[in-house]
Short mmCIF file of N, CA and C in Angstrom, two decimals:
data_model
loop_
_atom_site.label_atom_id
_atom_site.label_comp_id
_atom_site.label_asym_id
_atom_site.label_seq_id
_atom_site.Cartn_x
_atom_site.Cartn_y
_atom_site.Cartn_z
N MET M 14 -55.42 88.07 -199.33
CA MET M 14 -55.49 89.57 -198.72
C MET M 14 -55.91 90.54 -199.57
N ALA M 15 -56.32 91.08 -199.27
CA ALA M 15 -56.90 92.77 -200.34
C ALA M 15 -55.64 93.28 -200.17
N ASN M 16 -55.64 94.29 -201.44
CA ASN M 16 -54.75 95.35 -201.54
C ASN M 16 -55.48 96.20 -202.55
N LYS M 17 -55.93 97.18 -201.42
CA LYS M 17 -56.81 98.19 -202.23
C LYS M 17 -56.93 99.30 -201.03
N VAL M 18 -57.99 100.46 -201.35
CA VAL M 18 -57.76 101.65 -201.07
C VAL M 18 -59.11 101.35 -199.83
N VAL M 19 -58.51 101.55 -198.32
CA VAL M 19 -59.79 101.91 -198.21
C VAL M 19 -60.34 103.08 -197.53
N VAL M 20 -61.62 103.15 -197.87
CA VAL M 20 -62.32 104.28 -197.21
C VAL M 20 -63.71 104.22 -196.49
N ARG M 21 -63.44 104.53 -195.21
CA ARG M 21 -64.87 104.82 -194.24
C ARG M 21 -65.15 105.68 -193.47
N LYS M 22 -66.89 105.97 -194.10
CA LYS M 22 -67.23 107.05 -193.74
C LYS M 22 -67.91 106.77 -191.91
N PRO M 23 -68.53 107.99 -191.38
CA PRO M 23 -68.99 107.75 -190.39
C PRO M 23 -70.33 106.59 -190.25
N GLY M 24 -70.28 106.11 -189.75
CA GLY M 24 -71.14 104.76 -189.71
C GLY M 24 -71.35 103.58 -190.35
N GLU M 25 -70.06 103.44 -190.90
CA GLU M 25 -69.73 102.20 -192.04
C GLU M 25 -68.82 101.35 -191.09
N GLY M 26 -68.81 99.87 -191.53
CA GLY M 26 -67.73 99.14 -190.94
C GLY M 26 -68.13 98.30 -189.78
N ASP M 27 -67.44 97.38 -189.37
CA ASP M 27 -68.11 96.65 -188.06
C ASP M 27 -67.58 97.70 -186.70
N ALA M 28 -68.85 97.28 -185.80
CA ALA M 28 -68.46 97.94 -184.77
C ALA M 28 -68.82 96.81 -183.62
N PHE M 29 -68.10 97.10 -182.37
CA PHE M 29 -68.27 95.97 -181.25
C PHE M 29 -68.42 96.81 -179.96
N TRP M 30 -68.93 96.12 -178.95
CA TRP M 30 -68.94 96.52 -177.89
C TRP M 30 -67.67 95.79 -177.11
N VAL M 31 -66.86 96.42 -176.23
CA VAL M 31 -65.77 95.83 -175.80
C VAL M 31 -65.38 96.17 -174.66
N LEU M 32 -65.72 95.69 -173.50
CA LEU M 32 -65.31 96.31 -172.16
C LEU M 32 -66.02 97.73 -171.55
N GLY M 33 -67.20 97.53 -172.11
CA GLY M 33 -68.00 99.04 -171.89
C GLY M 33 -67.98 100.16 -173.17
N GLY M 34 -66.98 99.92 -173.73
CA GLY M 34 -66.80 100.81 -175.06
C GLY M 34 -67.56 100.59 -176.15
N LEU M 35 -67.67 101.47 -177.13
CA LEU M 35 -67.78 101.28 -178.78
C LEU M 35 -66.71 101.37 -179.14
N TYR M 36 -66.02 99.98 -179.98
CA TYR M 36 -65.25 100.17 -180.98
C TYR M 36 -65.00 99.70 -182.41
N GLU M 37 -64.89 100.71 -183.31
CA GLU M 37 -65.62 100.69 -184.77
C GLU M 37 -64.29 100.50 -185.30
N VAL M 38 -64.16 99.35 -186.33
CA VAL M 38 -62.89 99.34 -187.32
C VAL M 38 -63.08 100.31 -188.33
N LYS M 39 -61.98 101.10 -188.35
CA LYS M 39 -61.69 102.13 -189.48
C LYS M 39 -61.00 101.04 -190.59
N ALA M 40 -59.87 100.67 -190.18
CA ALA M 40 -59.38 99.50 -190.86
C ALA M 40 -58.74 98.45 -190.48
N ALA M 41 -59.39 97.29 -191.13
CA ALA M 41 -59.46 95.64 -190.62
C ALA M 41 -57.98 95.06 -191.24
N SER M 42 -57.45 94.52 -190.77
CA SER M 42 -56.25 93.82 -190.92
C SER M 42 -56.57 93.11 -192.55
N SER M 43 -57.49 92.77 -192.74
CA SER M 43 -57.99 92.09 -194.24
C SER M 43 -57.80 92.67 -195.15
N GLU M 44 -58.05 94.14 -194.94
CA GLU M 44 -58.11 95.16 -195.77
C GLU M 44 -56.85 95.68 -196.14
N THR M 45 -55.57 95.48 -195.27
CA THR M 45 -54.37 96.11 -195.72
C THR M 45 -53.11 95.36 -195.53
N ASN M 46 -53.46 94.00 -196.00
CA ASN M 46 -52.17 93.01 -196.16
C ASN M 46 -51.77 92.75 -194.75
N GLY M 47 -52.54 93.07 -193.48
CA GLY M 47 -52.17 92.75 -192.09
C GLY M 47 -51.37 93.91 -191.78
N SER M 48 -50.85 94.94 -192.38
CA SER M 48 -49.95 95.65 -192.07
C SER M 48 -50.57 96.69 -191.15
N VAL M 49 -51.91 96.53 -190.90
CA VAL M 49 -52.70 98.08 -189.91
C VAL M 49 -53.82 97.68 -189.33
N THR M 50 -54.11 97.77 -188.24
CA THR M 50 -55.45 97.98 -188.02
C THR M 50 -55.57 99.32 -187.34
N VAL M 51 -56.99 100.12 -187.84
CA VAL M 51 -57.07 101.23 -187.38
C VAL M 51 -58.65 101.33 -186.48
N MET M 52 -58.61 101.63 -185.12
CA MET M 52 -59.98 101.70 -184.35
C MET M 52 -60.05 102.85 -184.08
N HIS M 53 -61.44 103.32 -184.25
CA HIS M 53 -62.30 104.37 -183.17
C HIS M 53 -63.08 103.97 -181.98
N MET M 54 -62.40 104.35 -181.12
CA MET M 54 -62.61 103.69 -179.81
C MET M 54 -63.64 105.07 -179.16
N THR M 55 -65.00 104.95 -178.66
CA THR M 55 -65.43 105.75 -178.00
C THR M 55 -65.91 104.68 -176.21
N LEU M 56 -65.27 105.76 -175.26
CA LEU M 56 -64.84 104.74 -173.98
C LEU M 56 -65.26 105.79 -172.79
N PRO M 57 -66.39 105.11 -172.16
CA PRO M 57 -66.86 105.87 -171.15
C PRO M 57 -65.47 105.75 -169.35
N PRO M 58 -65.97 106.80 -168.53
CA PRO M 58 -64.46 106.92 -167.65
C PRO M 58 -64.68 105.79 -167.22
N GLY M 59 -63.49 105.46 -166.75
CA GLY M 59 -63.11 104.24 -165.96
C GLY M 59 -63.07 102.90 -167.19
N SER M 60 -63.21 102.67 -168.08
CA SER M 60 -63.20 101.72 -168.86
C SER M 60 -61.69 101.40 -169.09
N GLY M 61 -61.66 100.55 -169.75
CA GLY M 61 -59.88 100.49 -170.28
C GLY M 61 -59.54 98.65 -170.17
N PRO M 62 -58.07 98.37 -170.78
CA PRO M 62 -58.16 97.08 -170.41
C PRO M 62 -57.16 97.01 -169.59
N PRO M 63 -57.26 95.51 -169.22
CA PRO M 63 -55.76 95.08 -167.99
C PRO M 63 -54.34 95.55 -168.96
N PRO M 64 -53.42 95.64 -168.03
CA PRO M 64 -52.04 96.24 -168.46
C PRO M 64 -51.42 94.99 -169.59
N HIS M 65 -51.08 95.14 -170.76
CA HIS M 65 -50.47 94.38 -171.95
C HIS M 65 -49.47 94.66 -172.52
N THR M 66 -49.05 93.83 -173.39
CA THR M 66 -47.96 94.18 -174.22
C THR M 66 -48.67 94.10 -175.66
N HIS M 67 -48.06 94.60 -176.85
CA HIS M 67 -48.15 94.03 -178.16
C HIS M 67 -47.23 93.37 -178.89
N ALA M 68 -47.42 92.56 -179.78
CA ALA M 68 -46.22 92.06 -180.44
C ALA M 68 -46.11 92.98 -181.30
N GLY M 69 -46.68 94.27 -181.99
CA GLY M 69 -46.11 95.27 -182.64
C GLY M 69 -46.29 96.55 -181.87
N GLY M 70 -46.15 97.78 -182.83
CA GLY M 70 -46.45 99.48 -182.14
C GLY M 70 -47.94 99.41 -181.74
N GLU M 71 -48.09 100.78 -181.04
CA GLU M 71 -49.60 101.24 -180.97
C GLU M 71 -49.47 102.74 -181.17
N ILE M 72 -50.68 103.17 -181.74
CA ILE M 72 -50.77 104.76 -181.67
C ILE M 72 -51.85 104.69 -181.17
N ALA M 73 -52.02 105.98 -180.08
CA ALA M 73 -53.07 106.52 -179.58
C ALA M 73 -52.92 107.87 -180.22
N TYR M 74 -54.53 108.29 -180.51
CA TYR M 74 -54.76 109.88 -180.80
C TYR M 74 -55.82 110.24 -180.62
N VAL M 75 -56.10 111.11 -179.09
CA VAL M 75 -56.96 111.20 -178.47
C VAL M 75 -57.86 112.64 -179.13
N LEU M 76 -59.26 112.31 -179.74
CA LEU M 76 -60.06 113.29 -180.75
C LEU M 76 -60.59 114.19 -179.45
N GLU M 77 -61.22 113.66 -178.45
CA GLU M 77 -62.13 114.20 -177.37
C GLU M 77 -61.78 113.62 -176.22
N GLY M 78 -61.99 114.26 -175.06
CA GLY M 78 -62.32 113.77 -173.71
C GLY M 78 -60.57 113.63 -173.47
N THR M 79 -60.63 112.97 -172.09
CA THR M 79 -59.31 112.61 -171.17
C THR M 79 -59.21 111.43 -171.05
N VAL M 80 -57.44 111.01 -171.36
CA VAL M 80 -57.41 109.47 -171.38
C VAL M 80 -55.88 109.46 -170.35
N ARG M 81 -55.76 108.33 -168.96
CA ARG M 81 -55.15 108.85 -168.59
C ARG M 81 -54.20 107.30 -169.13
N LEU M 82 -53.44 107.44 -169.38
CA LEU M 82 -52.20 106.05 -170.11
C LEU M 82 -51.10 105.71 -168.90
N GLN M 83 -50.70 104.66 -168.67
CA GLN M 83 -49.70 103.97 -167.80
C GLN M 83 -48.97 103.40 -168.50
N ILE M 84 -47.89 103.66 -169.13
CA ILE M 84 -47.03 103.41 -170.16
C ILE M 84 -45.49 102.78 -169.57
N GLY M 85 -45.25 101.48 -169.15
CA GLY M 85 -44.08 101.25 -168.49
C GLY M 85 -44.45 101.88 -166.78
N GLU M 86 -43.31 102.72 -166.72
CA GLU M 86 -43.31 102.99 -165.21
C GLU M 86 -43.84 104.55 -165.44
N GLU M 87 -44.32 104.90 -166.82
CA GLU M 87 -44.66 106.43 -166.57
C GLU M 87 -46.20 106.33 -166.80
N SER M 88 -46.66 107.83 -166.27
CA SER M 88 -48.38 108.12 -165.84
C SER M 88 -48.37 109.40 -167.39
N VAL M 89 -49.39 108.99 -168.08
CA VAL M 89 -49.47 110.41 -169.11
C VAL M 89 -50.60 110.78 -168.90
N GLU M 90 -51.38 111.83 -168.77
CA GLU M 90 -52.58 112.63 -169.26
C GLU M 90 -52.44 112.61 -170.44
N ALA M 91 -53.48 112.77 -171.34
CA ALA M 91 -53.79 113.08 -172.63
C ALA M 91 -55.00 113.56 -172.88
N GLY M 92 -54.95 114.84 -173.34
CA GLY M 92 -56.33 115.42 -173.89
C GLY M 92 -56.41 115.24 -175.26
N PRO M 93 -57.39 116.04 -176.04
CA PRO M 93 -57.56 116.24 -177.37
C PRO M 93 -56.12 116.65 -178.21
N ASP M 94 -56.68 116.17 -179.15
CA ASP M 94 -54.91 116.21 -180.06
C ASP M 94 -53.62 115.72 -179.66
N SER M 95 -53.88 114.94 -178.34
CA SER M 95 -52.59 114.35 -177.86
C SER M 95 -52.68 113.21 -178.56
N PHE M 96 -50.65 112.76 -178.84
CA PHE M 96 -50.75 111.82 -179.90
C PHE M 96 -49.42 111.02 -179.02
N VAL M 97 -49.78 109.40 -178.85
CA VAL M 97 -48.69 109.13 -178.38
C VAL M 97 -48.52 107.74 -179.06
N TYR M 98 -47.07 107.26 -179.10
CA TYR M 98 -46.53 106.03 -179.76
C TYR M 98 -46.55 105.46 -178.78
N ILE M 99 -46.68 104.24 -178.46
CA ILE M 99 -46.29 102.97 -177.74
C ILE M 99 -45.06 101.75 -178.58
N PRO M 100 -44.00 101.70 -177.85
CA PRO M 100 -43.11 100.80 -179.08
C PRO M 100 -43.51 99.53 -178.48
N GLU M 101 -43.32 98.22 -179.44
CA GLU M 101 -44.06 97.21 -179.52
C GLU M 101 -42.85 96.22 -178.11
N GLY M 102 -43.82 95.71 -177.56
CA GLY M 102 -43.37 95.16 -176.13
C GLY M 102 -43.64 96.01 -174.90
N THR M 103 -44.12 96.89 -174.98
CA THR M 103 -44.01 97.63 -173.88
C THR M 103 -45.53 97.68 -172.82
N LEU M 104 -45.49 97.44 -171.47
CA LEU M 104 -46.56 97.32 -170.62
C LEU M 104 -47.07 98.37 -171.07
N GLU M 105 -48.37 98.08 -171.21
CA GLU M 105 -49.26 99.57 -170.89
C GLU M 105 -50.68 99.10 -170.77
N THR M 106 -51.50 100.11 -170.35
CA THR M 106 -52.79 100.32 -170.09
C THR M 106 -53.43 101.64 -170.16
N PHE M 107 -55.00 102.03 -170.47
CA PHE M 107 -55.33 103.07 -170.16
C PHE M 107 -56.70 103.46 -169.62
N GLU M 108 -56.88 104.52 -168.89
CA GLU M 108 -58.00 104.39 -168.42
C GLU M 108 -58.65 106.11 -168.86
N PRO M 109 -60.03 106.12 -169.63
CA PRO M 109 -60.77 107.17 -169.84
C PRO M 109 -61.01 107.98 -168.40
N THR M 110 -60.64 109.18 -167.99
CA THR M 110 -60.74 110.11 -167.09
C THR M 110 -62.43 110.87 -167.14
N SER M 111 -62.72 110.60 -168.35
CA SER M 111 -64.25 111.26 -169.08
C SER M 111 -64.35 110.56 -170.23
N THR M 112 -65.45 110.79 -170.75
CA THR M 112 -65.90 110.16 -171.93
C THR M 112 -65.24 110.66 -172.79
N ALA M 113 -64.06 109.35 -173.77
CA ALA M 113 -63.41 110.06 -174.39
C ALA M 113 -63.19 109.08 -175.86
N ARG M 114 -62.91 109.89 -176.74
CA ARG M 114 -63.03 109.23 -178.43
C ARG M 114 -61.29 109.13 -178.74
N VAL M 115 -61.09 108.18 -178.98
CA VAL M 115 -59.72 107.97 -179.46
C VAL M 115 -59.57 107.27 -180.33
N LEU M 116 -58.34 107.58 -181.50
CA LEU M 116 -58.09 107.06 -182.32
C LEU M 116 -56.58 106.11 -182.12
N PHE M 117 -57.16 104.42 -182.29
CA PHE M 117 -55.92 103.71 -182.32
C PHE M 117 -55.59 103.06 -183.43
N VAL M 118 -54.32 103.12 -183.79
CA VAL M 118 -53.68 102.28 -185.06
C VAL M 118 -52.50 101.13 -184.24
N TYR M 119 -52.87 99.93 -184.85
CA TYR M 119 -52.03 98.78 -184.44
C TYR M 119 -51.10 98.26 -185.64
N LEU M 120 -49.78 98.00 -185.41
CA LEU M 120 -48.99 97.85 -186.25
C LEU M 120 -48.24 96.85 -186.01
N PRO M 121 -48.52 95.94 -186.08
CA PRO M 121 -48.85 95.01 -187.99
C PRO M 121 -50.34 94.76 -186.93
N GLY M 122 -51.73 94.60 -188.07
CA GLY M 122 -52.55 94.56 -188.22
C GLY M 122 -53.31 93.25 -187.28
N GLY M 123 -54.44 92.87 -187.48
CA GLY M 123 -54.98 91.64 -186.23
C GLY M 123 -55.69 91.97 -185.19
N LEU M 124 -55.48 93.21 -184.74
CA LEU M 124 -56.27 93.42 -183.39
C LEU M 124 -58.12 93.57 -183.44
N ASP M 125 -58.09 93.80 -185.00
CA ASP M 125 -59.83 93.87 -185.05
C ASP M 125 -60.22 92.67 -184.76
N GLU M 126 -59.48 91.80 -185.22
CA GLU M 126 -60.12 89.98 -185.01
C GLU M 126 -60.03 89.76 -183.80
N PHE M 127 -59.45 90.23 -182.76
CA PHE M 127 -59.33 90.10 -181.65
C PHE M 127 -60.33 90.85 -180.82
N PHE M 128 -61.04 91.93 -181.28
CA PHE M 128 -62.27 92.63 -180.79
C PHE M 128 -63.50 92.03 -181.19
N ALA M 129 -63.54 91.81 -182.54
CA ALA M 129 -64.28 91.02 -182.63
C ALA M 129 -64.74 89.30 -181.80
N GLU M 130 -63.41 88.75 -181.82
CA GLU M 130 -63.45 88.21 -180.90
C GLU M 130 -64.24 87.83 -179.55
N VAL M 131 -63.39 88.76 -178.73
CA VAL M 131 -64.04 89.14 -177.49
C VAL M 131 -65.23 90.01 -176.66
N GLY M 132 -65.73 90.68 -177.92
CA GLY M 132 -66.89 91.67 -178.07
C GLY M 132 -67.99 91.66 -178.36
N GLU M 133 -68.67 91.76 -178.54
CA GLU M 133 -70.31 92.07 -179.17
C GLU M 133 -70.52 92.75 -180.31
N ARG M 134 -70.85 92.14 -181.00
CA ARG M 134 -71.31 93.17 -182.27
C ARG M 134 -72.27 94.42 -181.70
N ALA M 135 -72.06 95.53 -181.83
CA ALA M 135 -72.79 96.57 -181.38
C ALA M 135 -74.22 96.89 -182.38
N PRO M 136 -75.18 96.68 -182.04
CA PRO M 136 -76.73 96.59 -182.68
C PRO M 136 -76.56 98.37 -183.21
N SER M 137 -75.70 99.44 -182.83
CA SER M 137 -76.23 100.83 -182.70
C SER M 137 -74.86 101.30 -182.44
N ARG M 138 -74.54 102.68 -183.27
CA ARG M 138 -73.05 103.16 -182.74
C ARG M 138 -73.46 104.25 -181.62
N GLU M 139 -73.62 103.98 -180.30
CA GLU M 139 -73.51 104.20 -179.31
C GLU M 139 -72.71 103.27 -178.12
N LEU M 140 -72.48 103.92 -176.54
CA LEU M 140 -72.00 102.89 -175.44
C LEU M 140 -73.01 101.74 -175.58
N PRO M 141 -72.48 100.82 -174.73
CA PRO M 141 -73.24 99.75 -174.41
C PRO M 141 -74.23 100.48 -173.04
N PRO M 142 -74.99 99.74 -172.99
CA PRO M 142 -75.70 100.04 -171.85
C PRO M 142 -75.01 99.45 -170.64
N PRO M 143 -75.17 100.07 -169.32
CA PRO M 143 -74.16 99.82 -168.11
C PRO M 143 -74.42 98.25 -167.44
N SER M 144 -73.21 97.53 -167.44
CA SER M 144 -73.64 96.29 -166.40
C SER M 144 -73.19 96.22 -165.19
N ASP M 145 -73.82 95.41 -164.67
CA ASP M 145 -73.45 95.25 -163.70
C ASP M 145 -72.60 94.07 -163.08
N SER M 146 -72.12 93.31 -164.21
CA SER M 146 -71.36 92.41 -164.08
C SER M 146 -69.83 92.93 -164.25
N PRO M 147 -68.75 92.31 -163.60
CA PRO M 147 -67.56 92.55 -164.33
C PRO M 147 -67.18 92.16 -165.24
N PRO M 148 -65.83 92.37 -166.08
CA PRO M 148 -65.68 92.52 -167.57
C PRO M 148 -65.04 90.86 -167.31
N ASP M 149 -65.33 90.17 -168.09
CA ASP M 149 -64.55 88.85 -168.23
C ASP M 149 -63.28 88.15 -168.53
N VAL M 150 -62.44 88.94 -167.60
CA VAL M 150 -60.91 89.47 -167.84
C VAL M 150 -60.31 87.96 -168.19
N ASP M 151 -60.64 86.82 -167.59
CA ASP M 151 -59.99 85.60 -168.06
C ASP M 151 -60.50 85.10 -169.63
N ARG M 152 -61.50 85.44 -170.10
CA ARG M 152 -62.23 85.59 -171.75
C ARG M 152 -60.96 86.19 -172.46
N LEU M 153 -60.35 87.77 -171.93
CA LEU M 153 -59.95 88.70 -172.12
C LEU M 153 -58.73 87.73 -172.50
N VAL M 154 -58.00 87.23 -171.10
CA VAL M 154 -56.68 86.75 -171.46
C VAL M 154 -56.59 85.55 -172.38
N ALA M 155 -57.32 84.65 -172.31
CA ALA M 155 -57.15 83.71 -172.86
C ALA M 155 -57.57 83.75 -174.44
N ALA M 156 -57.96 84.68 -175.23
CA ALA M 156 -57.97 84.87 -176.49
C ALA M 156 -56.81 85.68 -176.87
N ALA M 157 -56.28 86.47 -175.99
CA ALA M 157 -55.07 87.76 -176.87
C ALA M 157 -54.05 86.97 -177.07
N GLY M 158 -53.66 85.94 -176.50
CA GLY M 158 -52.28 85.26 -177.17
C GLY M 158 -52.44 84.87 -178.39
N LYS M 159 -53.60 84.74 -178.95
CA LYS M 159 -54.16 84.15 -180.57
C LYS M 159 -53.38 85.86 -181.27
N TYR M 160 -53.24 86.64 -181.00
CA TYR M 160 -53.15 88.20 -181.63
C TYR M 160 -52.25 88.86 -181.05
N GLY M 161 -51.08 88.00 -180.16
CA GLY M 161 -49.89 88.34 -180.10
C GLY M 161 -50.02 89.93 -179.10
N VAL M 162 -51.19 89.51 -178.29
CA VAL M 162 -51.15 90.73 -177.02
C VAL M 162 -51.18 89.49 -175.78
N GLN M 163 -49.97 90.25 -174.71
CA GLN M 163 -49.80 89.48 -173.70
C GLN M 163 -50.86 90.28 -172.21
N MET M 164 -51.62 89.81 -171.91
CA MET M 164 -52.58 90.59 -171.06
C MET M 164 -51.85 90.28 -169.66
N ARG M 165 -51.76 90.97 -168.41
CA ARG M 165 -51.35 90.96 -167.22
C ARG M 165 -52.51 91.57 -166.26
N PRO M 166 -53.40 90.94 -166.33
CA PRO M 166 -54.36 91.10 -165.18
C PRO M 166 -54.18 91.42 -163.67
N PRO M 167 -54.53 92.57 -163.08
CA PRO M 167 -54.78 92.60 -161.71
C PRO M 167 -54.89 91.22 -160.84
N ALA M 168 -53.63 90.88 -159.78
CA ALA M 168 -54.04 89.63 -158.99
C ALA M 168 -55.49 89.96 -158.45
#
C-alpha cells in the first residue's frame, strides 16, 4: 500500500466511461492506503446509477450543472457549490438534470476499482458517444458486491 502525497493535475490519472459519463480518478484507493477514493465525474442529463448503498460514506460536491439525488425517502436538488454527505448504508441514487461535473469522495476507498471493472477505459477526456443500447445493469449488480456496494435495480 502507498503512503504518499497524491497530486493530480487536469488530464492526469485513470479515466473511464461508465453509464454514459466520464469518471476520472483523482485519488485511487491504492494511493491512499485504502482510506479514500476521489472521483471527478462529468455526467450527461439522465445518466446515473441504479439505487444502491455503500459500505462507507459518500460525499458529493457539485462543481457545475444540476443533479437530483434521491437519498432514502428524500429528493434533493443540488446545483453548483452544493455539498451532500450520505452516510454508510443509506439507499441513494442520482440523476443529472443538466450536464454536470461532480466531485465524489468515497470513504473508505475502493470504488475506483469498481469503476475500472464495469467501465471502459476512456480514450479521451470527454463524454462517450451516445449509445443505443441500455446499460448492462446485471453486470453492474454482479460486480458491485465485491466493492461493498449493494445495487437495487428497478424491477
